[in-house]
PDB file of C-alpha atoms in Angstrom:
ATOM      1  CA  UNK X  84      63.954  77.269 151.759  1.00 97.00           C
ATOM      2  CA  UNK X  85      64.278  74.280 149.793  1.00 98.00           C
ATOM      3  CA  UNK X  86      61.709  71.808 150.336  1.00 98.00           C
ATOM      4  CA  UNK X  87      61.424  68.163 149.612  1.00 99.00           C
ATOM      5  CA  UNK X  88      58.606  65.566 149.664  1.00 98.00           C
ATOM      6  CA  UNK X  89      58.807  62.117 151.137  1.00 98.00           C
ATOM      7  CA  UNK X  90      56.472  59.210 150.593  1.00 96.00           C
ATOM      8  CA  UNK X  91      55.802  55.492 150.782  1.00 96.00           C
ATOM      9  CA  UNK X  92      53.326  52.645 150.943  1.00 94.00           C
ATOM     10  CA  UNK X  93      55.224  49.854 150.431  1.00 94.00           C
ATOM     11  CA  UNK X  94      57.357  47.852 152.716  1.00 94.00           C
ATOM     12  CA  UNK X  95      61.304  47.469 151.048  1.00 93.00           C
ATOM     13  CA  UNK X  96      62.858  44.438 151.209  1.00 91.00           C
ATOM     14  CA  UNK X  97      65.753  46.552 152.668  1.00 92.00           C
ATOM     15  CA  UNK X  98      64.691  48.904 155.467  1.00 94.00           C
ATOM     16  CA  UNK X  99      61.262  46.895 156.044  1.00 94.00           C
ATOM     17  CA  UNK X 100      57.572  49.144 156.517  1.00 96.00           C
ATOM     18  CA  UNK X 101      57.466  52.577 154.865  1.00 97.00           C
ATOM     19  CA  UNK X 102      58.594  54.590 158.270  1.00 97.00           C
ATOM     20  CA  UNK X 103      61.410  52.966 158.348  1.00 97.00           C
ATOM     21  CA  UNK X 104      62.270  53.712 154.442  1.00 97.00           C
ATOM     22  CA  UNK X 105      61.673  57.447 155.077  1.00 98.00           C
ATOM     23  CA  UNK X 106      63.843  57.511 157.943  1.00 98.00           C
ATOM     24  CA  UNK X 107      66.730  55.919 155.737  1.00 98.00           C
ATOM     25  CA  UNK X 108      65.877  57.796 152.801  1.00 97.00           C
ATOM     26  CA  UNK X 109      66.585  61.127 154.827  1.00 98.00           C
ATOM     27  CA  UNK X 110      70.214  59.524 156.687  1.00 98.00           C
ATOM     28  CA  UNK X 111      71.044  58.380 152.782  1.00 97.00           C
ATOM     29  CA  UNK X 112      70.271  62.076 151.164  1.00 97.00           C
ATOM     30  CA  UNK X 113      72.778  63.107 154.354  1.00 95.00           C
ATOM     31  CA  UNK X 114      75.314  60.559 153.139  1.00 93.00           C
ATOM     32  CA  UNK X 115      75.172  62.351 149.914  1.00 92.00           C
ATOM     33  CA  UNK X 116      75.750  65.822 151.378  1.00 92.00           C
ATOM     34  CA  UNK X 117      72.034  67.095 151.150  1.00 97.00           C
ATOM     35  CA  UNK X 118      71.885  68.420 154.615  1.00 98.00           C
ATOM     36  CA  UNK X 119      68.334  67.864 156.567  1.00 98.00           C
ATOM     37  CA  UNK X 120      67.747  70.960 158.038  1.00 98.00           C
ATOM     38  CA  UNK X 121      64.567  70.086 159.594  1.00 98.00           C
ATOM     39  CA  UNK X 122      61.969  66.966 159.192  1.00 98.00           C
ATOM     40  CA  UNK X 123      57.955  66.756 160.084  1.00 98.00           C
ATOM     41  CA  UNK X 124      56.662  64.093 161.816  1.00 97.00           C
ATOM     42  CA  UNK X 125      55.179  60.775 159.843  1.00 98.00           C
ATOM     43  CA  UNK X 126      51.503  61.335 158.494  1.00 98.00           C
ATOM     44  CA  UNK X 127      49.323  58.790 157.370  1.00 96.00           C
ATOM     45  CA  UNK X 128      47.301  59.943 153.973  1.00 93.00           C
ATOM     46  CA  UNK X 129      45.162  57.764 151.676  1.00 87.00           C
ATOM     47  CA  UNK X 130      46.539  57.373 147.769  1.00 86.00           C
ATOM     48  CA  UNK X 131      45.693  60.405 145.609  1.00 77.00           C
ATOM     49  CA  UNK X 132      43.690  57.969 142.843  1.00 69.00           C
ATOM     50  CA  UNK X 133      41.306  56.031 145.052  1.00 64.00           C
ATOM     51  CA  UNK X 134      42.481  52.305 145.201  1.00 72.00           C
ATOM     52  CA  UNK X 135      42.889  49.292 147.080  1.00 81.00           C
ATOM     53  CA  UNK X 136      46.581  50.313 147.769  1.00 84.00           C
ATOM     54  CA  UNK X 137      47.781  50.832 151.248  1.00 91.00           C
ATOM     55  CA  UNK X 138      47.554  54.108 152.422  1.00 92.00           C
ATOM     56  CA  UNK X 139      51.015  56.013 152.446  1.00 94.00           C
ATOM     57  CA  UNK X 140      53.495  57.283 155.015  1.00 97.00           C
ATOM     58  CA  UNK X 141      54.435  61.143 153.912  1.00 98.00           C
ATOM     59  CA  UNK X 142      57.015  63.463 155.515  1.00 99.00           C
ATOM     60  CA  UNK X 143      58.480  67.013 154.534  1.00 99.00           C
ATOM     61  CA  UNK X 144      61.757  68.102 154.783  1.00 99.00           C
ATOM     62  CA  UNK X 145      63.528  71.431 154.553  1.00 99.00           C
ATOM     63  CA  UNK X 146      66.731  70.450 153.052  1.00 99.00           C
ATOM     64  CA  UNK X 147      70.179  72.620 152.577  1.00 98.00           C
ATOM     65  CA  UNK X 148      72.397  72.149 149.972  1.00 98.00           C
ATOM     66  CA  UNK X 149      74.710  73.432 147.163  1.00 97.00           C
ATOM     67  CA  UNK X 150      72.844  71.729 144.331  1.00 97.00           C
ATOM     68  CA  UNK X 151      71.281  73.610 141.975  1.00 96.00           C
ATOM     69  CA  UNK X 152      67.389  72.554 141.340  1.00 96.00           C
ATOM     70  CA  UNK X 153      67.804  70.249 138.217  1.00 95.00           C
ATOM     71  CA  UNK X 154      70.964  68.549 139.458  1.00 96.00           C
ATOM     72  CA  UNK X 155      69.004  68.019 143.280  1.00 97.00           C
ATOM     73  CA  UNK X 156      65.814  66.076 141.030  1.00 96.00           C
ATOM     74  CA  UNK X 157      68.671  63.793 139.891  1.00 96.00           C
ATOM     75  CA  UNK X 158      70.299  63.151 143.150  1.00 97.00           C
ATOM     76  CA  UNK X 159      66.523  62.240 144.565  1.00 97.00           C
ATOM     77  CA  UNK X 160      65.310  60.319 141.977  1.00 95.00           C
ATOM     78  CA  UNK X 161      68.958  58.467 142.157  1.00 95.00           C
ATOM     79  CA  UNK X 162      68.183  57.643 145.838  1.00 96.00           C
ATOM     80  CA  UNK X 163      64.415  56.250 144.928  1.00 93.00           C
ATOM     81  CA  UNK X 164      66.069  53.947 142.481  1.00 91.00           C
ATOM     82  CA  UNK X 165      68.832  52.937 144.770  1.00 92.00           C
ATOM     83  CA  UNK X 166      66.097  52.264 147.127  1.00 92.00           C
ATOM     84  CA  UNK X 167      64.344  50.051 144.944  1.00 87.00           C
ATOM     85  CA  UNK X 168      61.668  52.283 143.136  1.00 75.00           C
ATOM     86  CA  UNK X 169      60.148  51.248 139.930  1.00 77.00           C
ATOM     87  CA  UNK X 170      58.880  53.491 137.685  1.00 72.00           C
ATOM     88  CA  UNK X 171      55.245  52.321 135.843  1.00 69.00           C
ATOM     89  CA  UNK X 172      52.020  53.784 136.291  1.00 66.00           C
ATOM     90  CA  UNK X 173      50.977  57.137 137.212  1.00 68.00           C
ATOM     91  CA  UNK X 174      49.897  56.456 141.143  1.00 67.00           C
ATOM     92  CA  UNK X 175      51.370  53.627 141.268  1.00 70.00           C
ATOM     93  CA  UNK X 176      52.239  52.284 145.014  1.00 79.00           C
ATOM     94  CA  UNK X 177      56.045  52.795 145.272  1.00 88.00           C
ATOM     95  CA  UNK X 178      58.776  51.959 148.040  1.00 90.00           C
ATOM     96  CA  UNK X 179      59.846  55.762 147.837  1.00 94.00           C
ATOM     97  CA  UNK X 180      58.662  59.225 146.285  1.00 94.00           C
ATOM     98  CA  UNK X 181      60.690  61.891 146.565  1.00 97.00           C
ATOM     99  CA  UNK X 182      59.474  65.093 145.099  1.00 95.00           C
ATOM    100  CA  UNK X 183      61.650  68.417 145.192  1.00 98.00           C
ATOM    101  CA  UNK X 184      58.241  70.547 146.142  1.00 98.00           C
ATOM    102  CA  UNK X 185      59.970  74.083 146.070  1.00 98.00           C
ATOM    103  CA  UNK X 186      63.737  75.949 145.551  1.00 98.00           C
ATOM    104  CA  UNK X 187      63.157  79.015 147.735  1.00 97.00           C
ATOM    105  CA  UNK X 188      61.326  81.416 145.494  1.00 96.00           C
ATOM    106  CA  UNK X 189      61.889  79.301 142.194  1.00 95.00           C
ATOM    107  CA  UNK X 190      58.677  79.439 140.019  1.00 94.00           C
ATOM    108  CA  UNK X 191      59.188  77.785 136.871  1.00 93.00           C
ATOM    109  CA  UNK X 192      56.636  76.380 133.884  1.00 88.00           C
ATOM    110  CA  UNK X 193      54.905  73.250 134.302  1.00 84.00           C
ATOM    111  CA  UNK X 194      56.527  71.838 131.522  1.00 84.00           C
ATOM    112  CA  UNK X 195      59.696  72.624 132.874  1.00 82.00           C
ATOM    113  CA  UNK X 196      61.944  69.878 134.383  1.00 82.00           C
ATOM    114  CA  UNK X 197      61.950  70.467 138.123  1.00 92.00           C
ATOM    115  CA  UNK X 198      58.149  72.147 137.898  1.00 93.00           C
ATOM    116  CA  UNK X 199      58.735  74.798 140.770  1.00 95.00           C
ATOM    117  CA  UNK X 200      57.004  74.588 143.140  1.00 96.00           C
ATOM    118  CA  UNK X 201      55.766  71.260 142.293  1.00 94.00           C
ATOM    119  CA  UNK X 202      52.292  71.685 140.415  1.00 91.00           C
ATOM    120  CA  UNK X 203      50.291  69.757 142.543  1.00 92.00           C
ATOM    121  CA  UNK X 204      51.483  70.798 145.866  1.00 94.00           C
ATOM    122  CA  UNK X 205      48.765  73.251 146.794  1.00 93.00           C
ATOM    123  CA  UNK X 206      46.157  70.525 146.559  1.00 92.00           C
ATOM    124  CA  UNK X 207      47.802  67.699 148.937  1.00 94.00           C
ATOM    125  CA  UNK X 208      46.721  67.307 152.422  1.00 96.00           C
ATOM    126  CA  UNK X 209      50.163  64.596 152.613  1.00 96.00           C
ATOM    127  CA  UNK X 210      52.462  67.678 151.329  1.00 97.00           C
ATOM    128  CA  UNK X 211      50.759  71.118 153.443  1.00 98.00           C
ATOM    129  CA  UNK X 212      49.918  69.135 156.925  1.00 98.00           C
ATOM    130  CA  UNK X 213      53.602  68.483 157.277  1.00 98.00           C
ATOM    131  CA  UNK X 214      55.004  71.497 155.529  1.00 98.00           C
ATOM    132  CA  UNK X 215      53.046  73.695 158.078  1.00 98.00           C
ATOM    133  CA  UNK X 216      54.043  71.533 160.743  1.00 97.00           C
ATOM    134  CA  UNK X 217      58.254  72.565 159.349  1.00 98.00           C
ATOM    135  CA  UNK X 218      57.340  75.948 158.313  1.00 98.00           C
ATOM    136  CA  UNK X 219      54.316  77.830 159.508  1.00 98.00           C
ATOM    137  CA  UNK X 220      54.861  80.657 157.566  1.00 98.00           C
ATOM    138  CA  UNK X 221      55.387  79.097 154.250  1.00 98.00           C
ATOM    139  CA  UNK X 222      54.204  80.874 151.273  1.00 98.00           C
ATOM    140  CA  UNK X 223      53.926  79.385 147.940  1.00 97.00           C
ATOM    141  CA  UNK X 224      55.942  81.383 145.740  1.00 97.00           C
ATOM    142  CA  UNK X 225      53.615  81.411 142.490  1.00 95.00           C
ATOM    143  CA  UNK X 226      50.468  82.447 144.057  1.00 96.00           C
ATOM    144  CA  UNK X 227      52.048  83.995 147.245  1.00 97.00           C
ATOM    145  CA  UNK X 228      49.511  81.935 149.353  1.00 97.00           C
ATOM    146  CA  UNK X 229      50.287  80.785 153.078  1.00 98.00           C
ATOM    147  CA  UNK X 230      50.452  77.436 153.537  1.00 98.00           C
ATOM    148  CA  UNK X 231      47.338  77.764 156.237  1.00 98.00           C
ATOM    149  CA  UNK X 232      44.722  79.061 153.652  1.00 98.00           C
ATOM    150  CA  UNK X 233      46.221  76.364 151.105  1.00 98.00           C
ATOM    151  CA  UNK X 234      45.159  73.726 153.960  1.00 97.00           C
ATOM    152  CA  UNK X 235      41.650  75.696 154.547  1.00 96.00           C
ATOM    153  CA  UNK X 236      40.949  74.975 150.573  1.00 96.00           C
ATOM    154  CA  UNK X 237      41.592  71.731 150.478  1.00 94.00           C
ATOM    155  CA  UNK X 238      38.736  69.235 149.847  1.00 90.00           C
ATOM    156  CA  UNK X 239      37.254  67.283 153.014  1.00 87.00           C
ATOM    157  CA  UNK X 240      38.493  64.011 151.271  1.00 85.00           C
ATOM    158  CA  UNK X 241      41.840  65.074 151.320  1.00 86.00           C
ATOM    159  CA  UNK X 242      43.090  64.073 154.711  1.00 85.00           C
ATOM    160  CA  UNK X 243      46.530  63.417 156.485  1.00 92.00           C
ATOM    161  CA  UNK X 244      46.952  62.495 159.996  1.00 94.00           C
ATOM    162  CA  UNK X 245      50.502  62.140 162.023  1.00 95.00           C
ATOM    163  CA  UNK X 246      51.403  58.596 162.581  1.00 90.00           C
ATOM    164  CA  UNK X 247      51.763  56.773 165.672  1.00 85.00           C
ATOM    165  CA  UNK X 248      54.025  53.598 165.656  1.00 67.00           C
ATOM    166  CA  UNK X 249      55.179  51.807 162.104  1.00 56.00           C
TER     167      UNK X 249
END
């Protein structure tokens, strides 16, 4: 199962309030033969660093494709810079995050570019709430952990909610 992370908090000049980017950020990685398998709803989640930024619009997808892991990266972060993203700071708000979060079984070094599973996907209420929601039986493949006791751990701040409306 190859999973990818989708995220947003600010509106694009393009395809107008976050929802609306994630929905054409999934029919664009289509366009580009990355086949959506499946999609969670919308959640709502707060920004990791606490700030004044608006809160974010996150979505998981299980995604099918031929790519291998390094090559996918580049075909995502290609979309979030044909979609307008700009690279600055760490946590910075952003039109569109998209973050390959696991390659089937894949476990690689941190320092290793893709990180599989991502490193910080455990610990995000915006990244378990919808990959349950896809994939109930989940297990991360470094720690062999279902994705239910990874949600159990998390910290009482860390909260994600589905979205209703934009």
């Amino acid at each position: 199962m190859i999973l990818v992370g989708l995220g947003a908090n600010l509106d694009s000049p393009r395809y107008g309030p976050p929802r609306r980017t994630l929905e054409a950020a999934l029919a664009r990685l289509e366009a580009g033969g990355i086949r959506v398998a499946a999609c969670s709803r919308f959640y709502r989640s707060a920004p990791v660093a606490a700030s004044d930024q608006p809160w974010y619009v996150n979505a998981v997808a299980e995604v099918e494709t031929q790519l291998a892991p390094g090559p996918l990266l580049d075909a995502l972060l290609a979309v979030e810079v044909e979609f307008g993203r700009v690279r600055s700071v760490a946590n910075a708000a952003r039109v569109l995050d998209l973050d390959l979060l696991a390659y089937g079984d894949a476990v690689t070094a941190e320092d290793t570019v893709p990180a599989l599973p991502h490193p910080r996907l455990a610990g995000r209420a915006f990244v378990l709430y919808p990959l349950a929601e896809i994939a109930p039986d989940w297990r991360h493949p470094a720690t062999g952990a279902p994705v239910s006791s990874l949600i159990r751990a998390l910290p009482a701040d860390q909260v994600a909610r589905p979205l209703t409306g934009d």
